[in-house]
Amino acid sequence: MPFPLHRMRRLRGQSWARAMVRETRLHPSQLIEPFFVKEGTRRRDPIPSMPGIFQLSIDTLVEECKVSNALGIGAVILFGLPGAKDPRGGEGYAEDGIVPRAIRELKKVIPDLYVITDVCLCEYTDHGHCGILPGKATQGSVMNDPTIDLLGQQSVVHAASGADMVAPSAMMDGQVQAIRKALDSRGFDSIPILSYAAKYASAFYAPFRDAAQSAPKFGDRREYQMDPANVREALREVDLDIEEGADLVMVKPALSFLDVLRRVAERSPVPVAAYNVSGEYAMVKAAAERGWIDGDRIAMEILLSIRRAGADVILTYHAREVARALSKL
Ligand code: PBG
């Protein structure tokens, strides 16, 4: 037996000692809560595969965001569900589109709420792809450069409506630079870009696509989202997005990509975000509903693991429940 005996348990015996030496902490200010906003009034339509998450009309969205703000949640991110979709995703960059109207109302009622917007066309195109297609919208590959122009327009419309930050998620090459240029040319040089830099083609997005009715009508997203097998490519995506002007970079999904997150966090000169996506949320809720796991504790442990892997901020559907639990600690 070596002397002294290494008594690792000394600091585990009391909650004060445990708290004092805790290496990683979760705070509501590090969380970004996603919201789905749709047309209508008094709407609060449940999303079956995401228990506790709803499609909200602007009036109910405002009420919900008041709650998030009061809980000290860092920010909200908005996803728009337009009344009508078309091949070019026109509602995505229309000045009176669902997201711009939602931002204006939120900023009117809750001026200090930090509002981020998802910048992508998949919620707005009738074919469900993240950009525009050549010719008939029933086949073909998403056209990169025409799409990034539209993403630039969408970002400007969001910023002009009062968005505090934009988050491009379409995985088009050069989208960060196109958005930075578009924003700067219109006087929005102080609006930061949170880039979905390493976004994988993942089956974990399925519940989101139910929520946003945005599943592609043909093919899949593997020709623009990343292969889950690759890490080097993620690091390159991150480097390129930073070069193009990203203020924060994101890894998405989070849980099955914690190794990627760690690698990105180790080299990124800018803050790192991770998206604890819809499928990750759905798995926890489904098992908790059956009584197989303690959903609240699992959610906390998952978010802690994402922070431990290196994320500064986390986009998560658990934001509210976790913020509530943290306020009781
Ligand atoms: C694209 C977008 C998606 C998600 C966030 N932004 C869907 C996709 O790429 O199909 C998924 C988020 C989640 O699963 O929670 N606009």
Short mmCIF file of C-alpha atoms in Angstrom, two decimals, residues 126-240:
data_model
loop_
_atom_site.label_atom_id
_atom_site.label_comp_id
_atom_site.label_asym_id
_atom_site.label_seq_id
_atom_site.Cartn_x
_atom_site.Cartn_y
_atom_site.Cartn_z
CA ASP A 126 -41.95 22.89 -50.92
CA HIS A 127 -39.32 20.25 -51.79
CA GLY A 128 -37.78 20.48 -48.30
CA HIS A 129 -34.17 21.02 -49.37
CA CYS A 130 -32.04 23.71 -47.74
CA GLY A 131 -31.60 25.74 -50.93
CA ILE A 132 -32.95 26.17 -54.41
CA LEU A 133 -32.84 23.55 -57.13
CA PRO A 134 -32.16 23.85 -60.85
CA GLY A 135 -35.25 23.58 -63.03
CA LYS A 136 -38.11 21.45 -61.77
CA ALA A 137 -38.10 21.07 -58.01
CA THR A 138 -38.38 17.30 -58.11
CA GLN A 139 -34.75 16.33 -58.58
CA GLY A 140 -31.22 17.61 -58.80
CA SER A 141 -28.61 19.07 -56.53
CA VAL A 142 -29.04 22.26 -54.49
CA MET A 143 -27.44 25.22 -56.30
CA ASN A 144 -24.81 26.67 -54.02
CA ASP A 145 -24.21 30.26 -55.10
CA PRO A 146 -27.80 31.30 -55.81
CA THR A 147 -28.72 29.82 -52.42
CA ILE A 148 -26.12 31.75 -50.45
CA ASP A 149 -27.40 35.00 -51.99
CA LEU A 150 -30.84 34.18 -50.63
CA LEU A 151 -29.39 33.28 -47.23
CA GLY A 152 -27.77 36.73 -47.24
CA GLN A 153 -31.14 38.32 -47.97
CA GLN A 154 -32.81 36.25 -45.26
CA SER A 155 -30.20 37.37 -42.72
CA VAL A 156 -30.67 41.03 -43.64
CA VAL A 157 -34.45 40.71 -43.27
CA HIS A 158 -34.02 39.09 -39.85
CA ALA A 159 -31.54 41.73 -38.70
CA ALA A 160 -33.75 44.55 -39.98
CA SER A 161 -36.61 43.09 -37.94
CA GLY A 162 -34.51 43.19 -34.79
CA ALA A 163 -32.73 39.81 -34.61
CA ASP A 164 -29.64 39.95 -32.37
CA MET A 165 -27.75 37.11 -34.07
CA VAL A 166 -28.18 34.92 -37.15
CA ALA A 167 -27.40 31.21 -37.36
CA PRO A 168 -26.95 29.81 -40.88
CA SER A 169 -27.65 26.07 -41.02
CA ALA A 170 -27.92 25.30 -44.74
CA MET A 171 -24.37 23.89 -45.11
CA MET A 172 -23.75 25.75 -48.37
CA ASP A 173 -20.13 26.62 -49.17
CA GLY A 174 -19.35 30.28 -48.57
CA GLN A 175 -22.60 30.98 -46.73
CA VAL A 176 -20.92 32.68 -43.78
CA GLN A 177 -18.99 35.07 -46.01
CA ALA A 178 -22.07 35.82 -48.14
CA ILE A 179 -24.08 36.59 -45.01
CA ARG A 180 -21.33 38.70 -43.45
CA LYS A 181 -21.06 40.76 -46.63
CA ALA A 182 -24.82 41.17 -46.95
CA LEU A 183 -25.18 42.24 -43.32
CA ASP A 184 -22.25 44.66 -43.45
CA SER A 185 -23.44 46.28 -46.66
CA ARG A 186 -26.75 47.08 -45.00
CA GLY A 187 -25.28 48.51 -41.81
CA PHE A 188 -25.67 45.38 -39.70
CA ASP A 189 -21.98 44.92 -39.05
CA SER A 190 -22.61 44.46 -35.31
CA ILE A 191 -24.83 41.37 -35.79
CA PRO A 192 -22.84 38.22 -34.96
CA ILE A 193 -23.00 35.00 -36.95
CA LEU A 194 -23.38 31.67 -35.16
CA SER A 195 -22.36 29.23 -37.86
CA TYR A 196 -23.63 25.66 -37.95
CA ALA A 197 -20.09 24.81 -39.06
CA ALA A 198 -19.90 21.05 -38.51
CA LYS A 199 -23.42 19.89 -39.21
CA TYR A 200 -23.73 16.20 -39.93
CA ALA A 201 -26.30 14.40 -42.09
CA SER A 202 -27.97 12.80 -39.11
CA ALA A 203 -30.99 10.62 -38.39
CA PHE A 204 -31.26 12.51 -35.09
CA TYR A 205 -33.10 15.38 -36.86
CA ALA A 206 -36.25 13.35 -37.56
CA PRO A 207 -38.49 14.87 -34.85
CA PHE A 208 -37.45 18.38 -35.93
CA ARG A 209 -38.50 17.60 -39.47
CA ASP A 210 -41.92 16.53 -38.16
CA ALA A 211 -42.10 19.78 -36.21
CA ALA A 212 -41.04 21.94 -39.15
CA GLN A 213 -42.57 19.72 -41.86
CA SER A 214 -39.22 20.07 -43.57
CA ALA A 215 -38.21 16.54 -44.55
CA PRO A 216 -36.86 16.53 -48.13
CA LYS A 217 -39.49 15.31 -50.62
CA PHE A 218 -36.84 13.44 -52.60
CA GLY A 219 -33.30 12.36 -51.86
CA ASP A 220 -31.60 13.36 -48.64
CA ARG A 221 -29.19 15.99 -47.33
CA ARG A 222 -25.98 14.00 -47.69
CA GLU A 223 -24.79 16.07 -50.62
CA TYR A 224 -24.47 19.13 -48.39
CA GLN A 225 -24.44 17.95 -44.75
CA MET A 226 -21.41 16.07 -43.41
CA ASP A 227 -20.71 12.35 -43.29
CA PRO A 228 -20.94 11.21 -39.63
CA ALA A 229 -17.73 9.24 -40.15
CA ASN A 230 -15.57 12.34 -40.58
CA VAL A 231 -13.64 14.46 -38.09
CA ARG A 232 -10.93 16.14 -40.19
CA GLU A 233 -13.62 17.53 -42.42
CA ALA A 234 -15.36 19.06 -39.40
CA LEU A 235 -12.16 20.82 -38.36
CA ARG A 236 -11.79 22.18 -41.87
CA GLU A 237 -15.40 23.39 -41.95
CA VAL A 238 -14.76 25.18 -38.67
CA ASP A 239 -11.54 26.79 -39.94
CA LEU A 240 -13.22 27.95 -43.13
#
